[in-house]
Coordinates of C-alpha atoms in Angstrom, one line a residue:
X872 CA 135.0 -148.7 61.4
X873 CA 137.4 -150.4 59.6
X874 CA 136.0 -153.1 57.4
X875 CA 139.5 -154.6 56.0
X876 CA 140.5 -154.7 59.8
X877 CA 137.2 -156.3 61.0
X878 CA 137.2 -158.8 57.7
X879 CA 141.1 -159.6 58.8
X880 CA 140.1 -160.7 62.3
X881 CA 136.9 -162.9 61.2
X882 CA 138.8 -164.5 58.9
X883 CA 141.8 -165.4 61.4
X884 CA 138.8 -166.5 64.2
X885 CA 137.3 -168.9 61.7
X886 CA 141.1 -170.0 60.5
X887 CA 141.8 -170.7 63.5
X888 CA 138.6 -172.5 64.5
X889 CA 139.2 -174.8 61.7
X890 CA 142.2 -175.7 62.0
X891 CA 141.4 -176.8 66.0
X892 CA 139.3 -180.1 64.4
X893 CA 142.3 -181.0 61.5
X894 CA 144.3 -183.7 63.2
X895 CA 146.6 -184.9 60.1
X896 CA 149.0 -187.9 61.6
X897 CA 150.4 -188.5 57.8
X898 CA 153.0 -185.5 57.7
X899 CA 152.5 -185.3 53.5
X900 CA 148.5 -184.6 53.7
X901 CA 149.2 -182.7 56.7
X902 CA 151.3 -180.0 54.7
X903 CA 149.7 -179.9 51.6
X904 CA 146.1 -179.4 53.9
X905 CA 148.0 -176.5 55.8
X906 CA 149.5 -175.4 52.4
X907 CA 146.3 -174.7 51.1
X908 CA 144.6 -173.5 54.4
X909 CA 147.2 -170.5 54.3
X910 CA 146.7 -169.5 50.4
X911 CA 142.8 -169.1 51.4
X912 CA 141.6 -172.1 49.8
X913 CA 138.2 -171.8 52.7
X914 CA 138.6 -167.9 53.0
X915 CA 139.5 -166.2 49.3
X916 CA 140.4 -162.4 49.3
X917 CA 136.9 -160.7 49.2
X918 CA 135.2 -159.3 46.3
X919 CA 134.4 -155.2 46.4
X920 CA 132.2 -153.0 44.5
X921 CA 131.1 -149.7 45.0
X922 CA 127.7 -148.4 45.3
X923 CA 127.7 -145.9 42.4
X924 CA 126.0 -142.3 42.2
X925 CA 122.5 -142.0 40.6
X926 CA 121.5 -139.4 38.0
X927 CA 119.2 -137.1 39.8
X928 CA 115.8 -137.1 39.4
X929 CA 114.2 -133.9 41.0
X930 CA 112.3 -133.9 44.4
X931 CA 109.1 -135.4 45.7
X932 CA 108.0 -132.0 45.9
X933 CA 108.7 -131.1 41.8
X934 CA 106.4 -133.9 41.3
X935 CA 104.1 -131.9 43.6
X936 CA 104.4 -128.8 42.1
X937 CA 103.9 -130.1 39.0
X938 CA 100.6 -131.6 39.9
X939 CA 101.8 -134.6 39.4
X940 CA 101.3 -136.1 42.7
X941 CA 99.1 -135.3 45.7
X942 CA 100.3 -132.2 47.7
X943 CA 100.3 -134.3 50.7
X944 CA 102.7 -136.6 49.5
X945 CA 105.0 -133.2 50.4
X946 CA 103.8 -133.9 53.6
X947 CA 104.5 -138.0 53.8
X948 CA 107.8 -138.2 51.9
X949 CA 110.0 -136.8 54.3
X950 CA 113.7 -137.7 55.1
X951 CA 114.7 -137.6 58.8
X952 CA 111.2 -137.1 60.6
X953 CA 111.5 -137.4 64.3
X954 CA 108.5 -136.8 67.0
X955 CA 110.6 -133.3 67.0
X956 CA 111.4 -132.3 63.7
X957 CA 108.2 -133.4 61.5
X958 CA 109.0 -131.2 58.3
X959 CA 112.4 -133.3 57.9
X960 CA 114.5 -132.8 54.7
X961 CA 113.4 -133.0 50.8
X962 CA 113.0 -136.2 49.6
X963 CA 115.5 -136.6 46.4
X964 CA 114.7 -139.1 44.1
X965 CA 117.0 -140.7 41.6
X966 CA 116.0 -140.6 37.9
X967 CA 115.0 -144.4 37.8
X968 CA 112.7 -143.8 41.0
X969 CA 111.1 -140.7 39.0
X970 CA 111.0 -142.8 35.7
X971 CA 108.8 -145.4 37.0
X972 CA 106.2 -142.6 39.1
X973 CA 105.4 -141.1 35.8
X974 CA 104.8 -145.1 34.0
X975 CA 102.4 -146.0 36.9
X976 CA 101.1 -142.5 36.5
X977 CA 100.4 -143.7 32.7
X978 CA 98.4 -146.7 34.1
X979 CA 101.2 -148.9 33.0
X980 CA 102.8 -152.2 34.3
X981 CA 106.6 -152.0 34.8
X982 CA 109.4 -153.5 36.2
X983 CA 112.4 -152.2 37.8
X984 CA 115.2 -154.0 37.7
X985 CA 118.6 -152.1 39.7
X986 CA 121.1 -152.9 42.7
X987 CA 121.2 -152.6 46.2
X988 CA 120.9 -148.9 47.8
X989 CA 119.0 -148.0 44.2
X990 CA 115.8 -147.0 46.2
X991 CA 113.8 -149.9 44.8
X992 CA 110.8 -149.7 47.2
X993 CA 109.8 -145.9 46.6
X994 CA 109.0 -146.9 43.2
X995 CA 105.7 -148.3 43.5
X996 CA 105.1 -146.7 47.4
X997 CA 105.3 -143.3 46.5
X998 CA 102.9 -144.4 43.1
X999 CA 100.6 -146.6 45.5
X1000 CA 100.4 -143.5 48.2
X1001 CA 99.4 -141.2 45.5
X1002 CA 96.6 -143.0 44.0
X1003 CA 95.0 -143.8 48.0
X1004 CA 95.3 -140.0 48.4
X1005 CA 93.3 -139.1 45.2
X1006 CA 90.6 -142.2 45.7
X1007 CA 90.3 -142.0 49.4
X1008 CA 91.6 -144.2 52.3
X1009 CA 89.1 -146.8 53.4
X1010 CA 87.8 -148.0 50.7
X1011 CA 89.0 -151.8 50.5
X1012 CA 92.4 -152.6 49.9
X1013 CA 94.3 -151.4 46.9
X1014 CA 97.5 -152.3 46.5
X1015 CA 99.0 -155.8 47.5
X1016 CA 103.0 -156.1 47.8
X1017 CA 104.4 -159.2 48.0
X1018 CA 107.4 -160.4 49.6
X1019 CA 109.4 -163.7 49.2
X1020 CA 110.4 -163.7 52.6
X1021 CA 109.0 -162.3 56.2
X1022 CA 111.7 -160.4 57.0
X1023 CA 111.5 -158.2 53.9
X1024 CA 108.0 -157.4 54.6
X1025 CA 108.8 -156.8 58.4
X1026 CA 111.3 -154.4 56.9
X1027 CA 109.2 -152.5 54.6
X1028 CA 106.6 -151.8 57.5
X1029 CA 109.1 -149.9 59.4
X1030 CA 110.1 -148.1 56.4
X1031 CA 106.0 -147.5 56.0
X1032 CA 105.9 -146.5 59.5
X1033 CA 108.5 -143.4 58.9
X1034 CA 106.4 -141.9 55.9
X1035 CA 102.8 -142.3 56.9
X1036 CA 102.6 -142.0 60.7
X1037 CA 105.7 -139.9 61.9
X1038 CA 104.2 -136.5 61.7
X1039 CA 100.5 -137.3 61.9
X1040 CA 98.5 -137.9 65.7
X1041 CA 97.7 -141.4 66.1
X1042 CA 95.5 -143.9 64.0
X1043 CA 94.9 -140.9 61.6
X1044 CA 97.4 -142.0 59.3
X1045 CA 96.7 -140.4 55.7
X1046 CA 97.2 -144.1 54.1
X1047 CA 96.5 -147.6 55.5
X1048 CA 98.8 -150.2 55.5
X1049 CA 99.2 -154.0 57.5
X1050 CA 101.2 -156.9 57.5
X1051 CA 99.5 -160.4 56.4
X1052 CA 102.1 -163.0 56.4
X1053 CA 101.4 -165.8 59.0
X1054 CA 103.2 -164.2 61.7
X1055 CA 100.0 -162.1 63.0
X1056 CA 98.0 -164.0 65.2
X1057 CA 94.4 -164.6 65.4
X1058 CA 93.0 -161.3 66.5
X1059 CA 95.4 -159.4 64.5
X1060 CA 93.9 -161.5 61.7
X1061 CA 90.4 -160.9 62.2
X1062 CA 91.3 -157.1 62.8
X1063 CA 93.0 -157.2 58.8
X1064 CA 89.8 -158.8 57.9
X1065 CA 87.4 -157.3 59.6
X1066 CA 89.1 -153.4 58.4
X1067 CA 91.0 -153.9 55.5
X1068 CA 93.9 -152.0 55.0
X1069 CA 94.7 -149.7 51.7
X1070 CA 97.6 -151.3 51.2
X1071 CA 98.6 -155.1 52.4
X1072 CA 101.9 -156.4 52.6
X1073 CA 102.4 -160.3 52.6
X1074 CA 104.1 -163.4 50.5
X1075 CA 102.9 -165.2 48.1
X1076 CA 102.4 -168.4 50.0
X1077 CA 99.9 -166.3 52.2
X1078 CA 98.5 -164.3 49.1
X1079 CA 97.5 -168.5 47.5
X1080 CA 95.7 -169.0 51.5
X1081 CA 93.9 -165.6 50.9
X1082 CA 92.2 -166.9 47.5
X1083 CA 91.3 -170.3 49.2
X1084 CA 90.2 -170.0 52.7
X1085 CA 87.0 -169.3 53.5
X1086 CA 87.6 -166.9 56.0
X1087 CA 89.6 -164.6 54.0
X1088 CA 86.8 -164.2 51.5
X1089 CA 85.8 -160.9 52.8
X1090 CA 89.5 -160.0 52.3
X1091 CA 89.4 -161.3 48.6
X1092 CA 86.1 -159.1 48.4
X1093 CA 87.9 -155.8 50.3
X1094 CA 90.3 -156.1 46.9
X1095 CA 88.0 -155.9 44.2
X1096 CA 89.2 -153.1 41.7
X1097 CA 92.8 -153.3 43.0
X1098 CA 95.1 -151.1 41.2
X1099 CA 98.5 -152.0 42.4
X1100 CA 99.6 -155.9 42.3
X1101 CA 103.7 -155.7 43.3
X1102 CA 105.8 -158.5 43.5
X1103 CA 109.6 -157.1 45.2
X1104 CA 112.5 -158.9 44.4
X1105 CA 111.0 -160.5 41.3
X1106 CA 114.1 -162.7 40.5
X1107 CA 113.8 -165.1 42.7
X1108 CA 110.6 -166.7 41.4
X1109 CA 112.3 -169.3 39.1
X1110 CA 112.1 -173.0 37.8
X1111 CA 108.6 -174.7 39.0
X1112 CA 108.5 -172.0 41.8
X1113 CA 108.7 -169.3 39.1
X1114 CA 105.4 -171.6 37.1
X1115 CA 103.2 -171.9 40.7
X1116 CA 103.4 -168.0 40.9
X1117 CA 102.9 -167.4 37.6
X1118 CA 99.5 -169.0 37.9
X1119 CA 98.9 -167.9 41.4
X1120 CA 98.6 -164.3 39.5
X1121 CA 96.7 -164.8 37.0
X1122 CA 94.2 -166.5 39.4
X1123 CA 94.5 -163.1 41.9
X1124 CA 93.9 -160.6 38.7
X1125 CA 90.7 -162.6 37.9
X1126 CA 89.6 -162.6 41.8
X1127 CA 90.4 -158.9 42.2
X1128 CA 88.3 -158.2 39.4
X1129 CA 90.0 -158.8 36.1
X1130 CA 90.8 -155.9 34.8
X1131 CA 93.4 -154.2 34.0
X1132 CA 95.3 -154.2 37.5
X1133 CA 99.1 -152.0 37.2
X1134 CA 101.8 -154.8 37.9
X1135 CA 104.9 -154.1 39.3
X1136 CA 107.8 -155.8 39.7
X1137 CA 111.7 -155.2 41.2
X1138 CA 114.3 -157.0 41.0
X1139 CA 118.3 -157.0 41.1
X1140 CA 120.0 -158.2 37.7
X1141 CA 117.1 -160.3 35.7
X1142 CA 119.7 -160.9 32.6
X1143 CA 123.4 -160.1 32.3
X1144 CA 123.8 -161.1 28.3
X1145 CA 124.3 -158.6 25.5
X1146 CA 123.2 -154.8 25.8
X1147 CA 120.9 -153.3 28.1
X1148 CA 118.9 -152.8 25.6
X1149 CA 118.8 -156.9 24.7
X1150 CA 118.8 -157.5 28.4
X1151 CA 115.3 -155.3 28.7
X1152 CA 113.5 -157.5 25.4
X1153 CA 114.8 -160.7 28.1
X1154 CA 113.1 -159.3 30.7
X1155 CA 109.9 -157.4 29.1
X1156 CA 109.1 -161.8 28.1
X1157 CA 109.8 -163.1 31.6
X1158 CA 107.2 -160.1 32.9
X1159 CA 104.7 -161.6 30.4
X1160 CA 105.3 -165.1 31.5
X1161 CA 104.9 -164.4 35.1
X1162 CA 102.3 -161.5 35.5
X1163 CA 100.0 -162.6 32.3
X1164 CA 100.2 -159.7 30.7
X1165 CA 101.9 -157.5 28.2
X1166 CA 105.3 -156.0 28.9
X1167 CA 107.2 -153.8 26.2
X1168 CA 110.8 -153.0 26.3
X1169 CA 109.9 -149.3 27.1
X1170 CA 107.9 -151.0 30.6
X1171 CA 111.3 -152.1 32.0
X1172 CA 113.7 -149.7 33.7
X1173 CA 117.0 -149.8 34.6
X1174 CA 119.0 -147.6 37.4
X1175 CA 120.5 -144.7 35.6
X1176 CA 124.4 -144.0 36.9
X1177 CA 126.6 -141.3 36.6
X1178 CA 130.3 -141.1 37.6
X1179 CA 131.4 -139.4 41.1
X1180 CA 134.6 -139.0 40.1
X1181 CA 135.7 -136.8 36.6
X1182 CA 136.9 -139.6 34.3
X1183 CA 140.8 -140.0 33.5
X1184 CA 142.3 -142.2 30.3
X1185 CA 145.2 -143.4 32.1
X1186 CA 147.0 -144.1 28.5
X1187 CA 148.1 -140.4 28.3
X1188 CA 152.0 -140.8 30.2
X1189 CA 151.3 -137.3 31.8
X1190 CA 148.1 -138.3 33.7
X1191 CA 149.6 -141.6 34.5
X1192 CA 152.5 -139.9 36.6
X1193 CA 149.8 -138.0 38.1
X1194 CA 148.7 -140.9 39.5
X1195 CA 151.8 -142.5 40.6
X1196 CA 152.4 -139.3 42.4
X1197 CA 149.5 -139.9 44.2
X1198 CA 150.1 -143.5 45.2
X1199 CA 153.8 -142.5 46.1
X1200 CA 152.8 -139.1 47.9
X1201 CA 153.9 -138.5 51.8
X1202 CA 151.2 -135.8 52.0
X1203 CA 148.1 -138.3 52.6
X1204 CA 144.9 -138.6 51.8
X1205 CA 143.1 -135.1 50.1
X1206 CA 140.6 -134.4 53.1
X1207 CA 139.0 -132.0 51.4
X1208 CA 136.1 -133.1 49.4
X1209 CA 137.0 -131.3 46.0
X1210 CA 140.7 -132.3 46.5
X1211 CA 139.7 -135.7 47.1
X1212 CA 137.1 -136.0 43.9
X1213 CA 139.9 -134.4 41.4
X1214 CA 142.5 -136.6 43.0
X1215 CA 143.9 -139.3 40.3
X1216 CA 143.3 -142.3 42.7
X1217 CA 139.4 -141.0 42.8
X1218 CA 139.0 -141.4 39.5
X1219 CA 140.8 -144.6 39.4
X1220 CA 138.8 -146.5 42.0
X1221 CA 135.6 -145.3 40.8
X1222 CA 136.6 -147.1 37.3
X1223 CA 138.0 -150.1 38.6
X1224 CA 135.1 -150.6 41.8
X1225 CA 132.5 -148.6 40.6
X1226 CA 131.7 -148.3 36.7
X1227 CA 132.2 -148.8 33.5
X1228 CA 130.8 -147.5 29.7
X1229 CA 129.0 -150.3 27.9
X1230 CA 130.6 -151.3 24.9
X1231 CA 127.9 -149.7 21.8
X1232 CA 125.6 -147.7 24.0
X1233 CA 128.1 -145.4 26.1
X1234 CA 125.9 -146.2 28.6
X1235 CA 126.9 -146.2 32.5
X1236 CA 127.0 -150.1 33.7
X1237 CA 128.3 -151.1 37.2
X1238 CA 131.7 -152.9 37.3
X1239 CA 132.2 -156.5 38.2
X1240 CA 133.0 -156.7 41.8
X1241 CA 137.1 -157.3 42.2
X1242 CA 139.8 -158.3 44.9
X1243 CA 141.6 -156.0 46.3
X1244 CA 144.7 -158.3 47.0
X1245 CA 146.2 -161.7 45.5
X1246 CA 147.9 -161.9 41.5
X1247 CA 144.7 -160.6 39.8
X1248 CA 143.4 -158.0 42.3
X1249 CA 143.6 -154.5 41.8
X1250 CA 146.4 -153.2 43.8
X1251 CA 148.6 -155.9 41.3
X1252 CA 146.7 -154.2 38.3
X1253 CA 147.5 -150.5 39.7
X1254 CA 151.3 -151.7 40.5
X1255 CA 151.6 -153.3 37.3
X1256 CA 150.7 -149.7 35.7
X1257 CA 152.4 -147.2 37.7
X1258 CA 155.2 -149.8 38.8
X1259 CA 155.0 -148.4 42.3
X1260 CA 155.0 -152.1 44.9
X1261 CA 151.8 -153.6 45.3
X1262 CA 152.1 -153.4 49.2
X1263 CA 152.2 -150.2 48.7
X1264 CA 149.3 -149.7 46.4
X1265 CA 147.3 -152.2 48.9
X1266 CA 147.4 -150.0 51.7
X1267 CA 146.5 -146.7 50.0
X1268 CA 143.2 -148.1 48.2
X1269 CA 142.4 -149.5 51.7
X1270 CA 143.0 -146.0 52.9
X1271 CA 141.1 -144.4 49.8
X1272 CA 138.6 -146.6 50.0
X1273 CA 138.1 -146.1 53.9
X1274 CA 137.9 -142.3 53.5
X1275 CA 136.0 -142.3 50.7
X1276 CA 133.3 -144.3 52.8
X1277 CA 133.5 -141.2 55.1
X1278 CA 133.5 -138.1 52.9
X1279 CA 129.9 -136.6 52.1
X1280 CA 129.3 -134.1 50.0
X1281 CA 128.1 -131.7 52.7
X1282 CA 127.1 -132.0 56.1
X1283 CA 123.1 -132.8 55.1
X1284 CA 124.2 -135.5 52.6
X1285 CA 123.1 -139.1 52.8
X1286 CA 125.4 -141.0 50.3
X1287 CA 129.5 -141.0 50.7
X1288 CA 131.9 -140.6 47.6
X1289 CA 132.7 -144.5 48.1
X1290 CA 129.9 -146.4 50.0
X1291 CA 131.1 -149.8 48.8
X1292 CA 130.7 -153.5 49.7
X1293 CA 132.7 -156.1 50.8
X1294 CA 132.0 -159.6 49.8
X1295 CA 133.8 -162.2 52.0
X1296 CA 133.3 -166.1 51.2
X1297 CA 134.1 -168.6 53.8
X1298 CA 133.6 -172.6 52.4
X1299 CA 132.2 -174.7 54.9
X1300 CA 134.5 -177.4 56.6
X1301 CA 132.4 -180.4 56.6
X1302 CA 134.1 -182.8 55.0
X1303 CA 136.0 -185.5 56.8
X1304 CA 138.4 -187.4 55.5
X1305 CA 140.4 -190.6 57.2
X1306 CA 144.0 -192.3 56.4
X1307 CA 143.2 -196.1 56.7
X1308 CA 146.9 -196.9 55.9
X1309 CA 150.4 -195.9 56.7
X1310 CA 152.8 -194.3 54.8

């Protein structure tokens, strides 16, 4: 599919949906309104950003080997299962997934704070699947996950559903798990209550029922010695709504028992001023504030990048003309894949879309997402450095970008070269306005 296409002909349906209800009679406002419409004033060029490459972090089944986790868990983390092929493909993790397995292996709290496609839920699953398997299934509930919205829980059971049952006969799934959010209905309910599952998923308006209704008492009781309390996407819990689940979590620790339960929390950007480093003391205080207990620097972990691409100074005149042969070649895209990741363009994108060195640290940051098109996008940044016309440097990032999107390391490979995003505003047209005078 081609995004820039399908983005080009939303765009013109909604344009052209909005201007059906603009009837200007004064021929000045009329202009300047259609003026404005045309420049994108409702519809700006869209933002992108690529999803960058992860530093590798081993297998589910090093972990195994290592004794680290339960053999089964060999077994359960499986990519690709089918009611055919149960053995699947090695689970890979990324360095940040493996980083925070070994902290809940320490029996410590931690918070994970990375992007989208970073593999933020297999941080406290795989942790949460482990200790079940080592205690025992059945025995009360003991992990809680909680959700800000319904749909991310309904989402997460599916996920669940591929790991624990796919590969194992039905109802004897190695680990527990149920929804408890409001949408189950009364016999579902009782069922949850009446078996508690090893690991409940819910939100937190359902988890501040749970400690108040008499009916889920046996529930609150089932969760007594909890080890895992998780709250997924933890950024959105601000202001006075941030305050009510702050205390809501202190009152579950004490009703779960009081001790010292491992708390979890993930999250997309928490902070975004100074150094990583500064931005983990920021977060490491807003885990304290929420969760009630102590968070250290060293508790917070960040997605660990690397480049896909070989990097390239562009400053050095030779490599530049490398790269405005590429833009200006007749020979198209590399399709092969190490053609492709040596090409001058690659390395280019990757810089401009995908990452970027923090200033101090050296470390690997994502890159604030860009346009493509208009006076500050990137094809005017690569014309205004290789001098080759920006329509021309347009429409081969759009193709680069495209293939990129395509092009997998091998055949067995999950993650493209370029899997990037496309963000596309559209400004609601709900304003009316009226001429109560002529000209």
């Amino acid at each position: 599919m081609d995004v820039f296409d399908l983005r080009d002909r939303l765009v013109n349906d909604y344009a052209s949906y909005t201007r059906s209800f603009i009837k200007i009679a004064d021929k000045r406002i009329n202009e300047y309104v259609e003026s404005e419409l045309t420049s994108g004033a409702l519809w700006p060029e869209p933002l992108l950003q690529l999803n960058p490459t992860f530093q590798p972090g081993g297998s589910i089944d090093d972990l195994v080997k290592d004794g680290t986790l339960h053999q089964e868990c060999s077994r359960i983390f499986r990519i690709d299962k089918t009611s055919t092929d149960l053995a699947g493909s090695p689970l890979i993790l990324h360095a940040h997934q493996r980083e925070a397995i070994l902290k809940a292996k320490e029996d410590k709290s931690y918070i994970l704070t990375s992007g989208t496609g970073s593999g933020k839920s297999l941080t406290y699953i795989v942790p949460i699947v482990d200790h079940v398997l080592r205690r025992g299934a059945g025995q009360g509930v003991q992990a809680i996950v909680v959700y800000p919205m319904n749909a991310l829980a309904n989402s997460q059971i599916e996920e669940l559903k591929k790991f624990l049952e796919v590969g194992y006969p039905k109802g004897k799934s190695p680990v527990t798990f149920a929804r408890y959010t409001g949408q189950e209905n009364l016999e579902e309910r009782e069922l949850i209550r009446k078996n508690p599952p090893d690991v409940l998923l819910t939100n937190y308006m359902m988890l501040e029922l749970m400690l108040t209704r008499a009916e889920d008492r046996d529930l609150v009781r089932s969760a007594i010695g909890l080890k895992f309390l998780v709250f997924d996407e933890l950024h959105t819990y601000r202001g006075r709504q941030g305050a009510d689940v702050g205390l809501l979590i202190r009152r579950a620790r004490l009703a779960f028992g009081g001790h010292e339960i491992i708390c979890v929390g993930t999250s997309a950007t928490m902070s975004s001023e100074g150094t990583s480093q500064d931005q983990k003391v920021a977060v490491a205080e807003v885990a304290e504030t929420l969760f009630g207990t102590s968070f250290e620097p060293s508790q917070i972990i960040g997605e660990t990048l690397q480049r896909a691409t070989p990097e390239i100074d562009f400053v050095d005149k030779n490599r530049l003309a490398e790269l405005r042969a590429s833009i200006e070649s007749d020979r198209g895209i590399p399709i092969d894949y190490d053609a492709f990741m040596a090409d001058p363009l690659s390395s280019w994108i990757e810089s401009t879309f995908g990452v970027r060195s923090e200033a101090g640290s050296g470390r690997l940051i994502r890159q604030i997402p860009k346009r493509l098109s208009g006076k500050e996008g990137a094809a005017k940044i690569l014309s205004d450095l290789t001098k080759v016309p920006t329509e021309k440097c347009d429409l081969v990032l759009r193709e680069f970008l495209i293939k990129g999107s395509e092009m997998r390391r091998s055949p067995s490979s999950r993650f493209p070269i370029f899997a990037f995003r496309l963000h596309q505003f559209l400004t609601r047209g709900d304003t009316v306005w009226t001429t109560l005078e002529s000209e």
